Coordinates of C-alpha atoms and ligand atoms in Angstrom, one line a residue:
M1 CA 13.7 16.1 -24.7
N2 CA 11.8 19.0 -23.2
T3 CA 9.1 17.6 -20.9
A4 CA 7.6 21.0 -20.5
E5 CA 6.3 20.9 -24.1
G6 CA 2.7 19.7 -24.5
P7 CA 0.3 18.6 -21.8
L8 CA 1.2 16.3 -18.9
V9 CA -1.2 13.4 -18.8
I10 CA -1.2 11.3 -15.7
V11 CA -3.0 7.9 -15.8
G12 CA -4.3 7.1 -12.3
A13 CA -5.4 9.6 -9.7
G14 CA -4.3 7.7 -6.6
L15 CA -1.8 9.2 -4.2
A16 CA 1.2 8.8 -6.6
G17 CA -0.6 10.3 -9.6
L18 CA -1.8 13.3 -7.5
R19 CA 1.6 13.9 -6.1
V20 CA 3.1 13.9 -9.6
A21 CA 0.6 16.5 -10.7
E22 CA 1.1 18.7 -7.6
A23 CA 4.9 18.5 -7.7
A24 CA 5.2 19.2 -11.4
R25 CA 3.0 22.3 -11.0
A26 CA 5.0 23.4 -8.0
A27 CA 8.2 23.0 -9.9
G28 CA 7.0 25.3 -12.6
F29 CA 5.4 23.1 -15.2
A30 CA 3.3 25.6 -17.2
N31 CA 1.3 23.5 -19.6
R32 CA -2.0 21.7 -19.0
I33 CA -2.0 18.9 -16.4
L34 CA -4.6 16.2 -16.9
L35 CA -5.2 13.6 -14.1
V36 CA -7.2 10.7 -15.5
S37 CA -8.9 8.1 -13.2
D38 CA -11.0 5.1 -14.0
E39 CA -12.6 5.4 -10.5
P40 CA -15.7 7.6 -10.0
H41 CA -14.2 9.5 -7.1
A42 CA -11.8 12.4 -6.7
P43 CA -8.4 11.3 -5.3
Y44 CA -8.8 9.7 -1.8
D45 CA -6.6 8.1 0.8
R46 CA -6.6 4.3 0.9
P47 CA -5.2 3.5 4.4
P48 CA -8.4 4.5 6.2
L49 CA -10.4 2.0 4.1
S50 CA -9.2 -1.0 6.2
K51 CA -9.4 1.0 9.4
A52 CA -11.7 3.9 10.3
V53 CA -14.0 3.6 7.3
L54 CA -14.9 0.0 8.2
L55 CA -15.5 0.9 11.8
A56 CA -18.2 3.6 11.4
E57 CA -20.1 5.5 8.9
G58 CA -18.9 9.0 8.0
H59 CA -15.1 8.5 7.8
E60 CA -15.3 8.1 4.0
R61 CA -16.1 11.9 4.0
E62 CA -12.7 12.6 5.6
I63 CA -10.4 10.9 3.2
A64 CA -10.1 13.4 0.3
L65 CA -6.5 13.8 -0.7
A66 CA -7.1 17.1 -2.5
P67 CA -9.9 18.7 -0.5
G68 CA -11.9 21.8 -1.5
D69 CA -10.7 23.7 -4.6
S70 CA -7.0 22.7 -4.4
L71 CA -6.9 20.9 -7.8
A72 CA -8.6 23.8 -9.5
E73 CA -6.3 26.3 -7.8
S74 CA -3.3 24.4 -9.2
Q75 CA -5.0 24.1 -12.6
I76 CA -4.9 20.4 -12.4
E77 CA -7.8 19.0 -14.6
L78 CA -9.3 15.9 -13.0
H79 CA -11.1 13.4 -15.3
T80 CA -12.9 10.7 -13.2
G81 CA -14.6 7.6 -14.5
R82 CA -12.3 7.6 -17.6
A83 CA -10.3 4.4 -18.1
V84 CA -7.3 4.7 -20.4
T85 CA -7.3 1.7 -22.7
A86 CA -4.3 2.3 -24.9
I87 CA -1.2 4.4 -25.5
D88 CA -0.4 5.5 -29.0
R89 CA 3.3 6.3 -28.6
T90 CA 3.8 7.4 -32.2
A91 CA 1.0 10.0 -32.1
H92 CA 1.7 10.8 -28.4
R93 CA -1.9 10.2 -27.4
V94 CA -3.8 8.0 -24.9
I95 CA -7.1 6.5 -25.9
L96 CA -9.9 6.5 -23.3
A97 CA -12.7 3.9 -23.0
G98 CA -15.3 5.2 -25.5
G99 CA -12.7 6.1 -28.0
E100 CA -11.8 9.7 -27.1
A101 CA -8.1 10.5 -27.3
L102 CA -5.9 12.9 -25.2
S103 CA -2.6 14.2 -26.5
Y104 CA 0.4 14.3 -24.3
G105 CA 3.8 15.8 -24.3
T106 CA 4.7 13.8 -21.2
L107 CA 2.8 10.8 -20.0
V108 CA 3.1 9.4 -16.4
L109 CA 1.6 6.0 -15.6
A110 CA 0.5 5.9 -12.0
T111 CA -1.9 3.0 -12.3
G112 CA -1.1 1.4 -9.0
S113 CA -2.2 -2.2 -8.2
R114 CA -5.2 -4.4 -8.1
V115 CA -6.0 -7.2 -5.7
R116 CA -4.9 -10.7 -6.5
T117 CA -8.0 -12.9 -6.6
L118 CA -8.7 -16.5 -5.8
P119 CA -10.6 -18.5 -8.5
S120 CA -12.7 -20.3 -5.8
L121 CA -13.8 -16.9 -4.3
P122 CA -14.5 -14.7 -7.3
P123 CA -14.9 -10.9 -6.7
G124 CA -18.6 -10.0 -6.9
A125 CA -19.8 -13.3 -5.6
P126 CA -22.3 -12.8 -2.7
G127 CA -20.5 -12.4 0.6
V128 CA -17.0 -12.4 -1.0
H129 CA -15.0 -9.2 -0.5
Y130 CA -11.6 -7.9 -1.7
L131 CA -10.4 -4.5 -0.5
R132 CA -8.7 -1.9 -2.7
S133 CA -11.1 0.9 -3.4
L134 CA -13.5 3.1 -1.5
D135 CA -16.4 1.3 -3.1
D136 CA -14.9 -2.0 -1.9
A137 CA -14.7 -0.7 1.6
L138 CA -18.3 0.6 1.6
A139 CA -19.6 -2.8 0.3
L140 CA -17.6 -4.6 3.0
R141 CA -18.9 -2.3 5.8
R142 CA -22.5 -3.0 4.7
D143 CA -22.0 -6.7 4.7
L144 CA -20.1 -6.7 8.0
A145 CA -23.1 -5.1 9.7
A146 CA -25.2 -8.3 9.1
A147 CA -22.4 -10.8 9.6
S148 CA -21.5 -12.8 12.7
R149 CA -18.9 -15.2 11.2
V150 CA -16.1 -13.6 9.2
A151 CA -13.4 -15.6 7.5
I152 CA -10.3 -13.6 6.4
V153 CA -8.1 -15.3 3.9
G154 CA -4.6 -13.9 4.4
G155 CA -2.9 -12.9 7.6
G156 CA -0.9 -10.0 6.1
I157 CA -1.3 -6.4 7.1
I158 CA -4.6 -5.7 5.2
G159 CA -6.1 -9.0 6.5
L160 CA -5.2 -8.2 10.1
E161 CA -6.4 -4.6 9.9
I162 CA -9.8 -5.9 8.7
A163 CA -9.7 -8.5 11.5
A164 CA -9.1 -5.7 14.0
A165 CA -11.9 -3.6 12.6
S166 CA -14.4 -6.4 12.5
S167 CA -13.6 -8.5 15.6
S168 CA -16.0 -6.7 18.0
G169 CA -19.1 -8.9 18.4
R170 CA -18.1 -11.3 15.6
Q171 CA -16.4 -14.6 15.3
V172 CA -13.3 -13.8 13.1
T173 CA -11.0 -16.5 11.7
V174 CA -7.8 -15.7 9.8
I175 CA -6.5 -18.4 7.4
E176 CA -2.7 -17.9 6.7
P177 CA -0.4 -20.3 4.9
Q178 CA 2.7 -19.0 6.8
P179 CA 3.4 -19.9 10.4
R180 CA 3.0 -16.3 11.6
V181 CA 1.1 -13.1 10.8
M182 CA 2.5 -10.3 8.6
A183 CA 5.4 -12.6 7.8
R184 CA 6.4 -10.7 4.6
A185 CA 6.3 -7.3 6.4
T186 CA 7.8 -7.7 9.8
A187 CA 10.1 -9.6 12.2
P188 CA 8.9 -12.6 14.3
A189 CA 8.9 -10.5 17.6
V190 CA 6.4 -8.0 16.1
S191 CA 4.3 -10.8 14.5
D192 CA 4.1 -12.6 17.9
Y193 CA 2.9 -9.4 19.6
F194 CA 0.2 -8.7 17.0
E195 CA -1.0 -12.3 17.0
R196 CA -1.3 -12.2 20.8
R197 CA -3.3 -9.0 20.8
H198 CA -5.7 -10.4 18.1
R199 CA -6.2 -13.6 20.1
E200 CA -7.0 -11.5 23.1
A201 CA -9.7 -9.8 21.0
G202 CA -11.1 -13.2 20.2
V203 CA -9.6 -13.7 16.7
T204 CA -8.8 -17.3 15.7
F205 CA -5.8 -18.1 13.5
L206 CA -5.5 -21.2 11.2
F207 CA -1.8 -21.1 10.3
G208 CA -0.3 -23.4 7.6
A209 CA -3.6 -23.6 5.8
T210 CA -4.8 -22.5 2.4
I211 CA -8.2 -22.6 0.7
A212 CA -8.7 -25.9 -1.2
D213 CA -12.3 -25.1 -2.3
A214 CA -15.2 -22.9 -1.4
A215 CA -18.9 -23.3 -1.8
R216 CA -21.9 -21.2 -0.9
N217 CA -25.4 -22.3 0.3
E218 CA -28.1 -20.7 2.4
A219 CA -26.0 -21.2 5.5
G220 CA -23.2 -19.1 4.1
W221 CA -19.8 -20.0 2.7
T222 CA -18.1 -23.4 3.4
L223 CA -14.4 -23.2 3.0
R224 CA -12.6 -26.4 2.6
L225 CA -9.0 -26.0 3.8
S226 CA -5.8 -27.7 2.9
Q227 CA -5.8 -29.1 6.4
G228 CA -8.3 -29.3 9.3
P229 CA -12.1 -29.1 9.4
D230 CA -14.2 -27.0 7.0
L231 CA -14.8 -23.4 8.1
I232 CA -18.3 -21.9 7.8
A233 CA -18.6 -18.1 7.4
D234 CA -21.2 -15.5 6.5
I235 CA -18.7 -13.4 4.6
V236 CA -15.2 -14.1 3.3
V237 CA -12.7 -11.3 3.0
V238 CA -9.7 -12.1 0.8
G239 CA -6.4 -10.2 1.3
V240 CA -3.7 -12.2 -0.5
G241 CA -1.7 -9.4 -2.1
V242 CA -1.8 -7.3 -5.1
L243 CA -0.6 -7.2 -8.8
P244 CA 0.7 -4.1 -10.4
N245 CA -1.4 -2.7 -13.3
T246 CA 1.2 -3.0 -16.0
E247 CA -1.0 -4.0 -18.9
L248 CA -1.2 -0.6 -20.6
A249 CA 2.6 -0.2 -20.5
A250 CA 3.2 -3.7 -21.8
A251 CA 0.7 -3.3 -24.6
A252 CA 2.5 -0.1 -25.6
G253 CA 5.8 -2.0 -25.8
L254 CA 7.4 -0.5 -22.7
E255 CA 9.6 -2.7 -20.6
V256 CA 7.6 -4.5 -17.9
A257 CA 8.7 -7.1 -15.5
P258 CA 6.5 -9.3 -13.3
G259 CA 7.3 -6.7 -10.6
G260 CA 6.1 -3.6 -12.4
I261 CA 6.8 -1.1 -15.1
V262 CA 10.6 -0.8 -15.3
V263 CA 11.9 2.7 -14.7
D264 CA 15.2 4.3 -13.7
A265 CA 15.9 6.5 -10.6
H266 CA 13.9 9.3 -12.1
G267 CA 10.9 7.3 -13.1
R268 CA 11.8 7.2 -16.8
T269 CA 10.8 4.3 -19.0
G270 CA 12.7 3.6 -22.2
D271 CA 10.5 6.1 -23.9
P272 CA 11.7 9.6 -23.1
H273 CA 8.1 10.9 -23.0
I274 CA 6.8 8.3 -20.6
F275 CA 7.4 7.9 -16.9
A276 CA 5.9 5.6 -14.2
A277 CA 5.3 6.5 -10.5
G278 CA 4.2 4.9 -7.3
E279 CA 3.2 1.4 -6.6
V280 CA 3.2 0.3 -10.2
A281 CA 6.8 1.4 -10.8
L282 CA 9.7 -1.1 -10.6
H283 CA 12.0 1.8 -9.8
V284 CA 15.6 2.3 -8.9
N285 CA 16.3 3.5 -5.4
T286 CA 19.9 4.9 -5.5
R287 CA 20.4 3.9 -1.8
H288 CA 20.0 0.2 -2.7
G289 CA 21.2 0.4 -6.3
R290 CA 18.6 -2.1 -7.6
H291 CA 15.1 -2.2 -9.0
E292 CA 12.4 -2.6 -6.5
R293 CA 8.6 -2.1 -6.1
Q294 CA 7.0 -0.8 -2.9
E295 CA 3.4 -1.1 -1.7
T296 CA 3.4 1.6 0.9
W297 CA 1.7 5.0 1.3
A298 CA 5.0 6.8 2.0
H299 CA 6.6 5.5 -1.1
A300 CA 3.6 6.4 -3.4
A301 CA 3.7 9.9 -2.0
A302 CA 7.5 10.4 -2.2
H303 CA 8.0 8.7 -5.5
G304 CA 5.1 10.5 -7.1
A305 CA 6.5 13.8 -5.9
H306 CA 10.0 12.9 -7.0
V307 CA 8.8 11.9 -10.5
G308 CA 6.8 15.2 -10.7
R309 CA 9.9 17.2 -9.9
S310 CA 12.2 15.1 -12.1
L311 CA 10.1 16.0 -15.2
L312 CA 11.5 19.5 -15.0
A313 CA 14.7 19.2 -13.0
P314 CA 16.1 15.7 -12.4
D315 CA 18.3 15.5 -9.3
E316 CA 20.7 12.6 -8.3
G317 CA 17.8 10.1 -8.2
Y318 CA 15.2 8.6 -5.9
A319 CA 16.7 7.8 -2.5
E320 CA 13.9 7.5 0.0
T321 CA 14.2 5.2 3.0
A322 CA 11.4 2.6 2.9
S323 CA 8.7 3.0 5.6
Y324 CA 5.2 1.9 6.4
W325 CA 2.8 1.9 9.3
T326 CA -0.2 -0.1 10.4
D327 CA -2.9 0.6 13.0
Q328 CA -4.8 -2.3 14.6
Y329 CA -6.9 -1.9 17.8
D330 CA -4.8 0.6 19.8
I331 CA -1.5 -0.6 18.4
N332 CA 0.5 1.5 16.0
L333 CA 3.5 0.0 14.2
Q334 CA 5.9 2.2 12.3
A335 CA 8.6 0.5 10.3
W336 CA 11.6 2.3 9.0
G337 CA 14.2 0.8 6.7
T338 CA 14.6 -3.0 6.3
P339 CA 11.7 -4.5 8.4
I340 CA 13.2 -8.0 8.9
G341 CA 16.8 -8.6 9.9
E342 CA 19.2 -11.5 9.7
T343 CA 18.9 -11.1 13.4
D344 CA 16.6 -8.8 15.4
I345 CA 17.2 -7.0 18.7
V346 CA 14.1 -6.3 20.8
R347 CA 14.4 -3.3 23.1
G348 CA 11.7 -3.1 25.8
D349 CA 9.2 -5.7 26.9
P350 CA 6.5 -6.5 24.4
A351 CA 4.2 -7.4 27.3
G352 CA 4.2 -3.8 28.2
G353 CA 2.8 -2.9 24.8
K354 CA 5.6 -0.5 23.8
F355 CA 8.8 -1.7 22.3
L356 CA 11.3 -1.3 19.4
V357 CA 12.9 -4.0 17.3
F358 CA 16.1 -3.3 15.5
H359 CA 16.8 -5.3 12.4
I360 CA 20.4 -6.2 11.9
V361 CA 21.9 -7.0 8.5
G362 CA 25.6 -7.6 7.9
G363 CA 26.4 -6.4 11.4
A364 CA 24.7 -3.0 11.0
I365 CA 21.3 -1.7 11.9
A366 CA 19.3 -1.8 8.7
G367 CA 15.9 -1.0 10.0
V368 CA 13.8 -0.5 13.1
S369 CA 10.1 -1.3 13.9
A370 CA 8.4 0.8 16.6
V371 CA 5.4 -0.6 18.4
N372 CA 3.5 2.2 20.1
A373 CA 6.9 4.0 20.4
V374 CA 6.8 6.6 17.7
R375 CA 8.8 9.1 19.8
D376 CA 11.7 6.7 20.3
L377 CA 11.7 6.1 16.5
R378 CA 13.1 9.6 15.9
T379 CA 16.4 8.7 17.6
A380 CA 16.3 5.1 16.5
K381 CA 16.3 6.1 12.8
K382 CA 19.6 7.9 13.3
L383 CA 21.2 4.5 14.2
L384 CA 20.6 3.1 10.7
G385 CA 23.8 2.1 9.0
H386 CA 25.7 1.9 12.4
P387 CA 26.6 -1.3 14.3
P388 CA 24.2 -1.9 17.2
P389 CA 25.5 -0.3 20.5
P390 CA 26.1 -2.8 23.3
D391 CA 23.2 -1.8 25.5
L392 CA 20.6 -1.5 22.7
A393 CA 18.3 -4.1 24.1
N394 CA 18.2 -2.3 27.5
P395 CA 15.5 0.4 27.6
A396 CA 17.0 1.7 30.9
V397 CA 20.0 2.9 28.8
P398 CA 18.8 5.9 26.8
L399 CA 19.0 5.7 23.0
K400 CA 21.7 8.0 21.7
A401 CA 22.2 9.1 18.1
P402 CA 25.8 8.3 17.0
G403 CA 28.1 11.3 17.7
Ligands
FAD501 C1 -7.0 -0.8 2.1 C2 -5.6 -0.3 2.1 C3 -5.0 0.1 3.3 C4 -3.7 0.5 3.2 N1 -3.1 0.9 4.4 C5 -1.8 1.3 4.4 C6 -1.1 1.7 5.6 O1 -1.7 1.6 6.7 N2 0.2 2.0 5.5 C7 0.8 2.1 4.4 O2 2.0 2.5 4.4 N3 0.3 1.8 3.2 C8 -1.0 1.4 3.2 N4 -1.7 1.1 2.0 C9 -0.9 1.2 0.7 C10 -1.0 2.5 0.0 O3 -2.3 3.1 0.2 C11 -0.7 2.3 -1.4 O4 0.6 1.9 -1.6 C12 -0.9 3.6 -2.3 O5 -2.2 4.0 -2.2 C13 -0.5 3.4 -3.7 O6 -0.7 4.5 -4.4 P1 -0.6 4.6 -6.0 O7 -1.1 6.0 -6.4 O8 0.7 4.2 -6.5 O9 -1.6 3.5 -6.6 P2 -3.2 3.4 -6.4 O10 -3.6 3.9 -5.0 O11 -3.5 1.9 -6.7 O12 -3.8 4.3 -7.5 C14 -3.8 4.0 -8.9 C15 -5.1 4.5 -9.5 O13 -5.0 4.3 -10.9 C16 -6.2 3.9 -11.4 N5 -6.0 3.2 -12.7 C17 -5.4 2.0 -12.9 N6 -5.4 1.8 -14.3 C18 -6.0 2.8 -14.9 C19 -6.4 3.1 -16.2 N7 -6.0 2.3 -17.2 N8 -7.0 4.3 -16.5 C20 -7.3 5.2 -15.5 N9 -7.0 4.9 -14.2 C21 -6.4 3.8 -13.9 C22 -6.7 3.0 -10.3 O14 -8.1 2.7 -10.4 C23 -6.3 3.8 -9.1 O15 -7.4 4.7 -8.8 C24 -3.0 0.6 2.0 C25 -3.6 0.2 0.8 C26 -4.9 -0.2 0.8 C27 -5.6 -0.7 -0.4

C-alpha cells in the first residue's frame, strides 16, 4: 500500500488529529490533507477548560492549538462543523452529515471520547453540566457565576479540577464512590495530599456514595445518595469518565473493543487504508507489549504525531512512556510511567507541599509522581526500570541518576 496516494482525511480535529496532519505534512506527505471536525471551532486545547477557562473570562482566546495561519501555511484544509456519519471502505469515501462525500487515499480516525452520562442527570437539563468541549466550559462558567451550592459527581481528576476552580465563595461537595480522590489515577499518598488541600479550601467530600436519584424544583437539584442525607445544589457537574467514539469504525466493520478502535503499534487498523490515533485508539505500546488506551494530553500529542509519521515511514512502533499532569489551586502534579505501585515510596514531607512518590512494581521503579517538584522529576525519571536506591525516601540524600 502506498499511503501517499490520494488525500489524507482525518476525522476529528482535536489534539491527536491535528498532530497527525502536522506530522504527515512535515514527513513529506504531498497530497491534500483534510481535517474534519464536528465541532464549530478550530483545534483547541482541552486541559485549560477545567482550569483557567473556568476561573476567568478571556482564557478561551488563548487555547488555539494552531494559531494564526499555521494550518494554511502547512496546506492543511480544516472543515469545522462537519460530522462524519459513515465510512464507505469500498469506495474509499467518508460521508458527511448532509450527504456530501470526501474521497480518501488514507483515513485516520481521531474521534477521541465523549463523556459518560448518568440517566438521572441528563446533559442539557437546566443546571446539569458535563465537561468535554469549549462550549461545555463556557456554559459551566456562566452557570457557576450565579451558583452558590455546587455538587460534583465524581472525584477523579476532572471533578477535582472543577472543584478547585469553583470553590472560592461557593459551597462545593464532591460525591465519589471510591474511598479516596483520583483513585484510578494516582497513589494513596498523592490522593491524601490533594484531599487535604481541597478540604482546606472548604470542599466537602462524600466518599462511598453514588447518585440514587435526582430531581429538580425551584430550590435547585435534590440528589438522593446511596447513603446519607439528600444533597441540595444549584448546579450539578458530572465527571464520571469518558467513552471512546468508536461507532464510525464499528459500523464500517473495523475491529473495535470496548476500550477503543483496535490498532497496532503504528496506528493501523485491519484495513490498510485506515488508521486510528489518540484517545480513541486501543493501540499497542511496544514498551508494554499490549493493547491499551490512554486519556492524556501527552499521549494524544505523541500518538497523533507517531501515526502521522508512520503513514510515510513506519519505525519500530509507538513506545512513549505514559505521563499526565493536573493543576489544582497552586498544586502541580506530574506523573511519569505507572502512577500507582504495588508499593509506593514517598520522598519528602507532603506537609511541606513538595514531594515525590516512587511507584514500585516487581521490585523496580515503574513510575514517579511529582507534587510541586517538577525539577526533581527530571532525575527521578532516569530511575525508571531500576531497583529503588536505599536512601530514596530521604530528601537529604540527593537523587542520582544510575551510573
Ligand atoms: C476538560 C479536560 C481537561 C483535561 N486536562 C488534562 C490535563 O490536565 N492533563 C492531561 O494530561 N490531559 C488532560 N485532558 C485530556 C486530554 O485533553 C485528552 O486526552 C486529549 O484532548 C485527547 O485528544 P484527542 O484528539 O485524542 O481527542 P479529542 O480531544 O476528544 O478530539 C476528538 C475530536 O473529534 C471530534 N469528532 C468525534 N467524532 C467525530 C465525527 N464523527 N466527525 C467529526 N468529528 C468528530 C470530536 O468532537 C473532537 O473534537 C483533559 C481533557 C478534558 C476534556
